[in-house]
Short mmCIF file of C-alpha atoms in Angstrom, two decimals:
data_model
loop_
_atom_site.label_atom_id
_atom_site.label_comp_id
_atom_site.label_asym_id
_atom_site.label_seq_id
_atom_site.Cartn_x
_atom_site.Cartn_y
_atom_site.Cartn_z
CA UNK A 110 3.17 2.24 32.15
CA UNK A 111 1.20 5.09 30.37
CA UNK A 112 -2.35 5.08 31.58
CA UNK A 113 -4.77 3.37 29.17
CA UNK A 114 -7.18 5.71 26.87
CA UNK A 115 -9.13 6.20 23.72
CA UNK A 116 -12.00 4.56 22.85
CA UNK A 117 -14.43 2.60 24.81
CA UNK A 118 -12.97 -1.28 23.74
CA UNK A 119 -15.33 -3.44 21.50
CA UNK A 120 -16.33 -6.23 21.55
CA UNK A 121 -16.93 -9.81 20.37
CA UNK A 122 -14.93 -10.72 17.84
CA UNK A 123 -13.42 -7.09 16.92
CA UNK A 124 -13.16 -6.64 20.27
CA UNK A 125 -9.16 -4.88 20.48
CA UNK A 126 -6.41 -5.28 22.89
CA UNK A 127 -4.80 -2.68 24.10
CA UNK A 128 -1.22 -1.61 23.83
CA UNK A 129 -0.99 -1.67 27.60
CA UNK A 130 -2.16 -4.79 28.16
CA UNK A 131 -0.53 -6.33 25.98
CA UNK A 132 2.71 -5.16 27.36
CA UNK A 133 1.89 -5.77 30.65
CA UNK A 134 1.22 -10.19 29.67
CA UNK A 135 4.92 -10.38 28.84
CA UNK A 136 5.51 -9.42 32.38
CA UNK A 137 3.89 -12.82 33.52
CA UNK A 138 7.20 -15.11 34.82
CA UNK A 139 5.43 -18.51 32.67
CA UNK A 140 4.80 -16.60 30.14
CA UNK A 141 8.00 -13.88 30.01
CA UNK A 142 10.88 -13.83 27.17
CA UNK A 143 14.49 -13.39 27.98
CA UNK A 144 15.65 -9.94 26.62
CA UNK A 145 19.30 -10.56 24.59
CA UNK A 146 19.28 -9.21 21.41
CA UNK A 147 20.70 -5.74 20.26
CA UNK A 148 20.36 -4.00 17.12
CA UNK A 149 23.18 -5.95 15.18
CA UNK A 150 21.84 -8.91 16.11
CA UNK A 151 18.25 -8.13 14.51
CA UNK A 152 19.67 -6.80 11.29
CA UNK A 153 21.84 -10.10 10.91
CA UNK A 154 18.61 -11.55 11.42
CA UNK A 155 16.99 -9.80 8.78
CA UNK A 156 20.47 -10.27 6.53
CA UNK A 157 20.10 -13.89 7.48
CA UNK A 158 16.13 -14.68 5.98
CA UNK A 159 16.02 -12.81 3.36
CA UNK A 160 19.14 -13.78 1.22
CA UNK A 161 18.39 -16.95 0.73
CA UNK A 162 16.69 -18.82 -2.14
CA UNK A 163 15.81 -15.67 -4.50
CA UNK A 164 19.65 -14.16 -4.71
CA UNK A 165 20.62 -17.67 -5.65
CA UNK A 166 18.02 -19.24 -7.57
CA UNK A 167 15.77 -15.71 -8.65
CA UNK A 168 18.05 -14.06 -10.53
CA UNK A 169 18.73 -16.35 -13.42
CA UNK A 170 14.80 -17.85 -14.08
CA UNK A 171 13.19 -14.02 -13.92
CA UNK A 172 16.49 -12.17 -16.02
CA UNK A 173 15.62 -15.15 -18.54
CA UNK A 174 12.13 -15.08 -18.48
CA UNK A 175 10.40 -11.52 -18.29
CA UNK A 176 12.65 -8.84 -17.51
CA UNK A 177 16.56 -9.53 -19.30
CA UNK A 178 19.02 -7.14 -17.08
CA UNK A 179 16.24 -4.59 -16.21
CA UNK A 180 16.19 -7.93 -13.61
CA UNK A 181 18.02 -5.51 -11.90
CA UNK A 182 14.89 -2.59 -11.57
CA UNK A 183 12.57 -5.38 -10.65
CA UNK A 184 14.71 -5.96 -7.20
CA UNK A 185 14.49 -2.28 -7.17
CA UNK A 186 10.85 -2.26 -7.71
CA UNK A 187 9.94 -5.27 -5.44
CA UNK A 188 12.24 -3.89 -2.14
CA UNK A 189 10.26 -0.64 -2.76
CA UNK A 190 7.15 -2.41 -2.22
CA UNK A 191 8.58 -3.71 0.76
CA UNK A 192 10.72 -0.48 2.14
CA UNK A 193 7.01 0.77 2.48
CA UNK A 194 5.67 -2.05 4.72
CA UNK A 195 9.00 -2.45 6.15
CA UNK A 196 8.64 1.71 7.60
CA UNK A 197 4.35 0.53 8.84
CA UNK A 198 6.81 -2.66 10.61
CA UNK A 199 8.65 -0.27 12.19
CA UNK A 200 6.45 1.62 13.81
CA UNK A 201 4.21 -1.10 15.16
CA UNK A 202 7.20 -2.72 16.33
CA UNK A 203 8.54 -0.09 18.31
CA UNK A 204 5.11 1.00 20.04
CA UNK A 205 4.40 -2.78 20.77
CA UNK A 206 7.17 -4.66 21.30
CA UNK A 207 5.33 -8.00 22.03
CA UNK A 208 5.75 -11.20 20.16
CA UNK A 209 4.01 -11.81 17.32
CA UNK A 210 4.05 -9.05 14.57
CA UNK A 211 0.79 -8.63 12.63
CA UNK A 212 -0.86 -10.68 14.98
CA UNK A 213 -0.36 -8.77 17.56
CA UNK A 214 0.14 -5.39 15.80
CA UNK A 215 -3.72 -6.31 14.26
CA UNK A 216 -4.90 -7.09 18.07
CA UNK A 217 -4.42 -3.68 18.91
CA UNK A 218 -5.91 -1.93 16.16
CA UNK A 219 -8.70 -3.94 13.88
CA UNK A 220 -9.86 -6.76 16.74
CA UNK A 221 -9.42 -10.06 17.72
CA UNK A 222 -10.77 -11.72 15.05
CA UNK A 223 -8.84 -10.06 12.18
CA UNK A 224 -5.47 -10.48 14.07
CA UNK A 225 -6.81 -14.51 14.50
CA UNK A 226 -6.70 -14.40 10.94
CA UNK A 227 -3.20 -12.60 10.53
CA UNK A 228 -1.99 -15.30 12.93
CA UNK A 229 -3.25 -18.08 11.35
CA UNK A 230 -1.97 -16.50 7.61
CA UNK A 231 1.52 -16.34 9.13
CA UNK A 232 1.35 -19.80 10.87
CA UNK A 233 1.26 -21.12 7.12
CA UNK A 234 3.35 -18.99 6.20
CA UNK A 235 6.39 -19.44 7.94
CA UNK A 236 5.67 -23.40 7.80
CA UNK A 237 5.63 -23.68 4.72
CA UNK A 238 8.72 -21.65 3.94
CA UNK A 239 10.33 -23.04 6.37
CA UNK A 240 9.84 -26.66 4.95
CA UNK A 241 10.54 -25.37 1.03
CA UNK A 242 13.77 -23.91 2.48
CA UNK A 243 14.79 -27.34 4.26
CA UNK A 244 14.40 -29.05 0.89
CA UNK A 245 15.96 -26.68 -1.08
CA UNK A 246 18.90 -26.84 1.22
CA UNK A 247 18.95 -30.81 0.87
CA UNK A 248 19.18 -30.45 -2.44
CA UNK A 249 22.43 -28.14 -2.68
CA UNK A 250 24.10 -30.55 0.18
CA UNK A 251 23.15 -33.49 -1.75
CA UNK A 252 25.24 -31.72 -5.09
CA UNK A 253 28.06 -30.94 -2.96
CA UNK A 254 28.62 -34.91 -1.83
CA UNK A 255 27.62 -36.14 -5.11
CA UNK A 256 30.73 -34.31 -6.13
CA UNK A 257 32.97 -35.67 -3.46
CA UNK A 258 31.45 -39.37 -4.50
CA UNK A 259 29.00 -39.82 -1.56
CA UNK A 260 25.50 -39.88 -2.09
CA UNK A 261 22.10 -40.68 0.01
CA UNK A 262 19.95 -43.98 -1.14
CA UNK A 263 17.00 -42.41 -3.19
CA UNK A 264 14.80 -43.20 -0.97
CA UNK A 265 15.96 -41.27 1.98
CA UNK A 266 16.74 -38.40 -0.57
CA UNK A 267 13.26 -36.87 -1.93
CA UNK A 268 13.78 -38.21 -5.22
CA UNK A 269 10.46 -39.98 -4.83
CA UNK A 270 8.40 -36.74 -3.68
CA UNK A 271 5.87 -37.21 -6.39
CA UNK A 272 4.77 -40.77 -5.88
CA UNK A 273 4.22 -39.98 -2.05
CA UNK A 274 6.73 -42.47 -1.11
CA UNK A 275 10.47 -40.57 -0.95
CA UNK A 276 12.19 -39.37 2.37
CA UNK A 277 14.11 -36.22 2.66
CA UNK A 278 15.90 -37.16 5.13
CA UNK A 279 18.61 -34.88 5.32
CA UNK A 280 15.66 -32.07 5.66
CA UNK A 281 13.90 -33.76 8.42
CA UNK A 282 17.11 -33.71 10.22
CA UNK A 283 18.21 -30.08 9.84
CA UNK A 284 14.94 -28.58 10.96
CA UNK A 285 15.32 -30.84 13.94
CA UNK A 286 18.58 -29.39 14.48
CA UNK A 287 17.86 -25.95 14.00
CA UNK A 288 14.41 -26.51 16.41
CA UNK A 289 17.15 -27.61 19.34
CA UNK A 290 19.76 -24.61 18.85
CA UNK A 291 16.25 -22.01 18.89
CA UNK A 292 14.55 -24.33 22.40
CA UNK A 293 18.55 -23.63 23.72
CA UNK A 294 18.02 -19.60 23.66
CA UNK A 295 17.91 -16.97 21.28
CA UNK A 296 21.07 -15.55 22.31
CA UNK A 297 22.54 -19.40 21.15
CA UNK A 298 20.73 -18.61 17.83
CA UNK A 299 21.63 -14.60 17.35
CA UNK A 300 25.70 -16.64 17.24
CA UNK A 301 24.71 -19.38 15.40
CA UNK A 302 23.25 -16.95 12.42
CA UNK A 303 25.98 -14.66 13.03
CA UNK A 304 28.59 -17.09 11.79
CA UNK A 305 26.10 -18.52 9.07
CA UNK A 306 24.81 -14.27 7.72
CA UNK A 307 29.22 -13.95 8.01
CA UNK A 308 29.62 -17.18 5.01
CA UNK A 309 27.08 -16.06 3.34
CA UNK A 310 27.66 -12.59 2.77
CA UNK A 311 31.19 -13.43 2.23
CA UNK A 312 29.96 -15.65 -0.94
CA UNK A 313 28.01 -12.97 -1.94
CA UNK A 314 30.46 -10.43 -2.08
CA UNK A 315 33.05 -12.72 -3.90
CA UNK A 316 30.15 -13.39 -6.71
CA UNK A 317 30.09 -9.26 -6.88
CA UNK A 318 33.73 -8.61 -7.00
CA UNK A 319 35.51 -11.33 -8.52
CA UNK A 320 32.02 -11.05 -10.96
CA UNK A 321 32.56 -7.64 -12.18
CA UNK A 322 36.07 -8.72 -13.89
CA UNK A 323 33.78 -10.54 -16.18
CA UNK A 324 30.88 -8.11 -17.64
CA UNK A 325 30.44 -7.99 -21.13
CA UNK A 326 28.75 -4.86 -21.99
CA UNK A 327 27.73 -5.82 -24.75
CA UNK A 328 25.30 -8.46 -22.32
CA UNK A 329 23.10 -5.74 -21.27
CA UNK A 330 22.01 -4.83 -25.08
CA UNK A 331 19.14 -4.41 -24.54
CA UNK A 332 18.97 -3.40 -21.05
CA UNK A 333 15.01 -3.35 -21.00
CA UNK A 334 14.45 -6.10 -24.00
CA UNK A 335 11.34 -5.55 -26.22
CA UNK A 336 7.88 -6.65 -24.61
CA UNK A 337 6.21 -9.61 -24.80
CA UNK A 338 2.73 -11.10 -24.19
CA UNK A 339 2.96 -13.75 -21.98
CA UNK A 340 1.78 -17.12 -22.70
CA UNK A 341 1.55 -20.90 -21.57
CA UNK A 342 -1.19 -20.17 -18.62
CA UNK A 343 -4.61 -20.82 -18.74
CA UNK A 344 -7.40 -20.86 -16.17
CA UNK A 345 -6.54 -21.36 -12.61
CA UNK A 346 -2.88 -20.94 -13.78
CA UNK A 347 -3.62 -16.93 -14.63
CA UNK A 348 -2.74 -13.77 -13.00
CA UNK A 349 -5.77 -12.95 -11.04
CA UNK A 350 -5.89 -9.11 -12.35
CA UNK A 351 -6.15 -10.82 -16.09
CA UNK A 352 -8.82 -13.04 -14.96
CA UNK A 353 -10.74 -9.53 -13.05
CA UNK A 354 -10.31 -6.88 -15.39
CA UNK A 355 -8.53 -8.29 -18.85
CA UNK A 356 -5.56 -6.67 -18.67
CA UNK A 357 -2.85 -9.56 -19.98
CA UNK A 358 0.33 -8.95 -17.88
CA UNK A 359 3.65 -8.96 -20.08
CA UNK A 360 7.22 -10.29 -20.25
CA UNK A 361 10.16 -8.19 -20.87
CA UNK A 362 9.23 -4.01 -21.36
CA UNK A 363 8.56 -1.83 -18.80
CA UNK A 364 5.63 -3.54 -17.84
CA UNK A 365 7.76 -6.54 -17.19
CA UNK A 366 9.61 -4.88 -15.23
CA UNK A 367 6.73 -5.13 -12.45
CA UNK A 368 5.82 -8.21 -13.49
CA UNK A 369 9.15 -9.37 -12.47
CA UNK A 370 8.50 -7.55 -9.14
CA UNK A 371 6.04 -9.81 -8.35
CA UNK A 372 8.16 -12.67 -8.66
CA UNK A 373 11.51 -11.59 -7.07
CA UNK A 374 9.22 -10.03 -4.36
CA UNK A 375 9.76 -13.85 -3.05
CA UNK A 376 13.46 -12.52 -2.93
CA UNK A 377 12.51 -10.05 0.43
CA UNK A 378 9.90 -12.32 2.30
CA UNK A 379 11.76 -12.62 5.73
CA UNK A 380 12.48 -9.29 6.84
CA UNK A 381 8.96 -9.17 8.55
CA UNK A 382 10.30 -11.55 11.16
CA UNK A 383 12.67 -9.45 12.56
CA UNK A 384 9.40 -8.24 14.11
CA UNK A 385 8.18 -11.45 15.76
CA UNK A 386 11.60 -10.94 17.60
CA UNK A 387 11.07 -7.29 19.35
CA UNK A 388 9.63 -8.66 22.88
CA UNK A 389 12.86 -10.41 23.31
CA UNK A 390 14.71 -6.89 22.05
CA UNK A 391 16.70 -4.88 24.79
CA UNK A 392 16.07 -1.83 23.45
CA UNK A 393 12.78 -2.17 21.11
CA UNK A 394 12.34 1.20 20.23
CA UNK A 395 15.06 2.15 19.08
CA UNK A 396 16.49 -1.24 17.92
CA UNK A 397 13.52 -2.49 15.84
CA UNK A 398 13.37 0.24 13.58
CA UNK A 399 17.19 0.02 12.93
CA UNK A 400 17.12 -4.08 12.90
CA UNK A 401 13.96 -4.43 10.07
CA UNK A 402 15.14 -1.11 7.59
CA UNK A 403 19.04 -1.62 7.94
CA UNK A 404 18.73 -5.47 6.64
CA UNK A 405 16.01 -4.38 4.16
CA UNK A 406 18.45 -2.32 2.52
CA UNK A 407 21.60 -4.16 2.83
CA UNK A 408 20.06 -6.88 1.06
CA UNK A 409 18.35 -4.85 -1.57
CA UNK A 410 21.56 -3.29 -2.26
CA UNK A 411 23.29 -7.06 -2.44
CA UNK A 412 20.45 -8.02 -4.91
CA UNK A 413 20.99 -4.94 -7.48
CA UNK A 414 24.38 -5.52 -7.58
CA UNK A 415 24.16 -9.13 -7.49
CA UNK A 416 21.53 -8.92 -10.82
CA UNK A 417 23.86 -6.50 -12.32
CA UNK A 418 26.95 -8.44 -12.68
CA UNK A 419 24.94 -12.25 -14.11
CA UNK A 420 23.60 -10.46 -16.52
CA UNK A 421 26.65 -8.83 -17.49
CA UNK A 422 29.07 -12.08 -16.88
CA UNK A 423 26.24 -13.64 -19.38
CA UNK A 424 23.28 -12.73 -22.19
CA UNK A 425 20.31 -12.95 -20.52
CA UNK A 426 18.94 -15.72 -22.72
CA UNK A 427 21.27 -17.70 -21.94
CA UNK A 428 21.29 -17.60 -17.83
CA UNK A 429 20.99 -21.06 -16.10
CA UNK A 430 17.24 -21.24 -14.15
CA UNK A 431 18.34 -23.89 -12.05
CA UNK A 432 21.92 -22.57 -10.66
CA UNK A 433 22.95 -19.10 -12.73
CA UNK A 434 25.65 -17.88 -10.32
CA UNK A 435 27.54 -20.70 -10.77
CA UNK A 436 27.19 -21.59 -14.06
CA UNK A 437 27.73 -18.32 -15.12
CA UNK A 438 30.73 -18.39 -13.84
CA UNK A 439 31.11 -21.34 -15.44
CA UNK A 440 30.76 -19.57 -18.54
CA UNK A 441 33.72 -17.39 -18.03
CA UNK A 442 36.03 -20.53 -17.58
CA UNK A 443 35.80 -20.39 -14.02
CA UNK A 444 34.47 -23.52 -12.44
CA UNK A 445 35.76 -23.35 -9.35
CA UNK A 446 33.80 -20.73 -8.30
CA UNK A 447 30.61 -22.24 -8.91
CA UNK A 448 31.99 -24.64 -5.79
CA UNK A 449 32.26 -21.71 -3.48
CA UNK A 450 28.68 -20.82 -4.11
CA UNK A 451 27.39 -23.84 -3.58
CA UNK A 452 28.61 -24.33 -0.77
CA UNK A 453 27.26 -20.62 0.28
CA UNK A 454 23.97 -21.59 -0.53
CA UNK A 455 24.05 -24.80 1.60
CA UNK A 456 25.61 -22.67 4.58
CA UNK A 457 22.61 -19.50 3.49
CA UNK A 458 19.87 -21.35 3.41
CA UNK A 459 20.27 -22.92 6.98
CA UNK A 460 20.09 -19.30 8.57
CA UNK A 461 16.77 -19.03 6.94
CA UNK A 462 15.80 -21.95 8.21
CA UNK A 463 16.29 -21.42 11.07
CA UNK A 464 14.81 -17.56 11.27
CA UNK A 465 11.32 -18.72 9.46
CA UNK A 466 10.96 -21.36 12.20
CA UNK A 467 11.97 -18.30 15.19
CA UNK A 468 8.98 -16.35 13.44
CA UNK A 469 6.58 -19.55 13.61
CA UNK A 470 7.11 -20.37 16.59
CA UNK A 471 7.02 -16.35 18.06
CA UNK A 472 3.49 -15.83 16.50
CA UNK A 473 1.88 -19.65 17.83
CA UNK A 474 3.30 -18.32 21.04
CA UNK A 475 2.01 -15.04 21.33
CA UNK A 476 -1.89 -16.68 20.46
CA UNK A 477 -1.43 -19.11 22.72
CA UNK A 478 -0.52 -16.99 25.66
CA UNK A 479 -3.54 -14.54 24.59
CA UNK A 480 -5.81 -17.95 24.50
CA UNK A 481 -6.53 -18.38 20.96
CA UNK A 482 -4.06 -21.76 21.16
CA UNK A 483 -4.37 -23.54 23.50
CA UNK A 484 -2.46 -22.14 27.22
CA UNK A 485 0.21 -25.02 27.33
CA UNK A 486 2.30 -24.03 24.52
CA UNK A 487 2.81 -20.65 25.86
CA UNK A 488 5.01 -21.59 28.56
CA UNK A 489 8.50 -20.50 28.78
CA UNK A 490 11.43 -22.83 29.65
CA UNK A 491 12.72 -22.17 33.47
CA UNK A 492 16.48 -22.00 32.56
CA UNK A 493 16.12 -20.72 28.84
CA UNK A 494 13.12 -18.31 28.88
CA UNK A 495 12.26 -19.99 25.12
CA UNK A 496 8.90 -20.80 24.37
CA UNK A 497 10.09 -24.35 24.04
CA UNK A 498 7.33 -27.04 24.42
CA UNK A 499 5.82 -24.83 21.03
CA UNK A 500 9.27 -24.81 19.43
CA UNK A 501 9.36 -28.49 19.59
CA UNK A 502 5.51 -29.06 18.73
CA UNK A 503 6.39 -27.26 14.74
CA UNK A 504 9.57 -28.07 14.51
CA UNK A 505 8.65 -32.24 14.53
CA UNK A 506 5.61 -31.36 12.73
CA UNK A 507 7.60 -29.17 9.63
CA UNK A 508 10.50 -31.63 9.92
CA UNK A 509 7.89 -34.19 9.22
CA UNK A 510 6.39 -31.94 5.79
CA UNK A 511 9.79 -31.28 4.74
CA UNK A 512 10.33 -35.01 4.74
CA UNK A 513 7.60 -36.37 3.59
CA UNK A 514 5.91 -34.09 1.33
CA UNK A 515 6.27 -32.39 -2.54
CA UNK A 516 5.05 -28.43 -1.31
CA UNK A 517 6.24 -27.31 -4.11
CA UNK A 518 3.17 -25.77 -5.55
CA UNK A 519 1.99 -24.52 -2.08
CA UNK A 520 5.01 -22.46 -1.90
CA UNK A 521 3.53 -19.60 -3.75
CA UNK A 522 1.08 -19.42 -0.89
CA UNK A 523 4.03 -17.62 1.19
CA UNK A 524 4.23 -14.56 -1.17
CA UNK A 525 0.48 -13.92 -0.76
CA UNK A 526 0.76 -14.74 2.23
CA UNK A 527 3.04 -12.51 3.47
CA UNK A 528 1.20 -9.49 1.11
CA UNK A 529 -1.60 -10.13 3.30
CA UNK A 530 0.44 -9.21 6.56
CA UNK A 531 1.58 -6.36 4.62
CA UNK A 532 -1.82 -5.00 3.56
CA UNK A 533 -2.92 -6.07 7.47
CA UNK A 534 -0.08 -4.40 9.34
CA UNK A 535 0.10 -1.10 6.94
CA UNK A 536 -3.92 -0.70 7.44
CA UNK A 537 -3.39 -0.97 11.62
CA UNK A 538 -0.96 2.33 11.95
CA UNK A 539 -3.41 3.97 10.47
CA UNK A 540 -6.24 2.54 12.57
CA UNK A 541 -4.17 2.86 15.37
CA UNK A 542 -2.98 6.51 14.74
CA UNK A 543 -6.63 7.88 15.27
CA UNK A 544 -7.75 5.35 17.69
CA UNK A 545 -4.39 6.22 19.84
CA UNK A 546 -3.00 9.11 19.14
CA UNK A 547 -1.88 9.21 22.88
CA UNK A 548 0.24 6.74 22.71
CA UNK A 549 4.36 7.28 22.83
CA UNK A 550 5.76 6.19 19.56
CA UNK A 551 9.67 6.03 19.62
CA UNK A 552 9.56 5.41 15.31
CA UNK A 553 6.72 7.54 13.50
CA UNK A 554 6.08 5.89 9.88
CA UNK A 555 6.39 9.24 7.69
CA UNK A 556 4.06 11.00 5.36
CA UNK A 557 0.74 8.94 6.95
CA UNK A 558 -1.66 8.55 5.98
CA UNK A 559 -0.35 8.68 2.56
CA UNK A 560 2.21 6.14 2.82
CA UNK A 561 0.51 3.27 4.51
CA UNK A 562 -1.76 3.83 1.76
CA UNK A 563 0.76 3.52 -1.00
CA UNK A 564 1.54 0.51 1.30
CA UNK A 565 -1.43 -0.98 0.67
CA UNK A 566 -2.47 -0.27 -3.32
CA UNK A 567 1.29 -1.72 -4.08
CA UNK A 568 0.73 -4.94 -2.50
CA UNK A 569 -1.72 -5.64 -3.63
CA UNK A 570 -1.39 -4.86 -6.81
CA UNK A 571 1.37 -7.37 -6.70
CA UNK A 572 -0.66 -9.73 -5.06
CA UNK A 573 -3.50 -9.67 -8.06
CA UNK A 574 -0.35 -10.69 -10.48
CA UNK A 575 -0.24 -13.84 -8.87
CA UNK A 576 -2.34 -16.68 -10.13
CA UNK A 577 -5.92 -17.00 -8.93
CA UNK A 578 -5.17 -20.37 -8.16
CA UNK A 579 -2.64 -19.25 -5.26
CA UNK A 580 -6.08 -17.19 -4.32
CA UNK A 581 -8.17 -20.20 -4.21
CA UNK A 582 -5.98 -22.24 -2.11
CA UNK A 583 -5.21 -18.97 0.44
CA UNK A 584 -9.28 -18.27 0.91
CA UNK A 585 -9.29 -22.34 1.46
CA UNK A 586 -7.42 -21.65 4.07
CA UNK A 587 -8.56 -18.06 5.60
CA UNK A 588 -11.84 -19.95 5.76
CA UNK A 589 -10.67 -23.11 8.00
CA UNK A 590 -9.02 -20.51 10.13
CA UNK A 591 -12.59 -18.90 10.68
CA UNK A 592 -13.96 -22.38 11.78
CA UNK A 593 -11.21 -22.97 14.34
CA UNK A 594 -11.39 -19.54 15.61
CA UNK A 595 -15.35 -19.81 16.20
CA UNK A 596 -15.03 -23.67 17.41
CA UNK A 597 -12.38 -22.48 19.77
CA UNK A 598 -10.24 -19.58 20.03
CA UNK A 599 -13.09 -17.19 20.62
CA UNK A 600 -14.31 -19.16 23.58
CA UNK A 601 -11.23 -19.40 25.11
CA UNK A 602 -9.57 -16.16 24.19
CA UNK A 603 -8.04 -14.37 27.43
CA UNK A 604 -9.63 -11.51 26.12
CA UNK A 605 -13.04 -12.25 26.52
CA UNK A 606 -12.88 -14.01 29.78
CA UNK A 607 -11.25 -10.57 31.23
CA UNK A 608 -14.04 -8.98 29.63
CA UNK A 609 -16.66 -11.01 30.68
CA UNK A 610 -15.11 -11.24 34.41
CA UNK A 611 -15.33 -7.19 34.54
CA UNK A 612 -19.01 -7.31 33.25
CA UNK A 613 -20.29 -9.91 35.46
CA UNK A 614 -21.82 -8.20 38.54
CA UNK A 615 -20.42 -8.42 41.87
CA UNK A 616 -21.41 -11.70 44.41
CA UNK A 617 -21.11 -11.76 48.14
CA UNK A 618 -19.40 -14.02 49.52
CA UNK A 619 -20.70 -18.06 49.23
CA UNK A 620 -21.63 -20.45 51.44
CA UNK A 621 -20.08 -24.19 52.41
#
């Protein structure tokens, strides 16, 4: 273990937890996680969570409304933004191989309150992401069941969400089943995910290979359609950049590619979940960078290929918004592929839910182990060495949310939450390079400080393209988090108690 050096620790809400102390805390028997994951497992996790709703749904909507055939370039732009963040995540995850991802990284660099805020943000991001994807999975499965003549009653199909009386039984049961898988252990989770990802990749490759035979080059003309001003949005629905600076984003044209990138960014959400499994990786210094960067690269290539094929099969103005891949094959007279794609979506979204739920439980576990949430939830299972209490609690809560609540309007919070995490991690790399230059770093983010600065700028730009209403809801959630921190977290912080113990005067033996 390296000796702790560096500047004197800060006090109060901005006290930092050293990397060495974070690693020592992982060695406490009651709070230790089992190390069982390899670079391949991490890459599979990354691919499993990234390829989901984005590739099966967003491609059509963005091509039809924002960028046309240039949607492939929008995926490249979004992939570059994520790539800048991925390089920062890779340095942190290999240097601080502790559960919690951006929360743990912020605790080591920015301080306790910023760490709490980003942890609070990730709890919302992963919870909403899991619930939203579970509801989408339920819709795909019901569609397949209806094709064979079996239909759930409306009251159990989630069809009455807008009235508040519907219950999505399938989404509810999916989250509970995945919760059980996570409780049993990470290796089982990795095996289940590997099987699911193999099926999902096979379906994606079928789309690319089979679809390439039905491409009409004329459908790519023009590749970048003429720019059109955005219409129909007003008030808090307008992008924040428009309200602040009067800049009006466009659909289509060169600027439309960047508008589309802020939308398709949702399709990349999830690669940062890989970092939450750092503590359960056998060789995190070597394997975390490989898993994070490798999964992002694979998915970017697949996204670009799918968007090129689909816009070549069917003119962008005729693409379906709900099921663009399946409907593109129908338009060529090959409806059989539509069923295969729907099956792939059902299988694929299961892995997305599983890994988002994994990320949620690990962040919650890390915050609990630090005392910022009740320590009861950081006790690991004596046999499986998983945070079973936190997993069961969150699994049940998210299952209920997915079953009862109409959360479509809240789903955009997942985007802003992820981008906010990207900003924090990039800033953390800059700060830790300055305050702890002595730390051994198995992977070093290149071109520091310029690359982290570019990551911050790119993430902030995409955040500004989100609706002002999203910023308002995000601000309210963050304000609630600050209240919870000062009401509970600060008073129960393990780091705070250690600091108080070190500063307390020595006492002699006490009499009876």
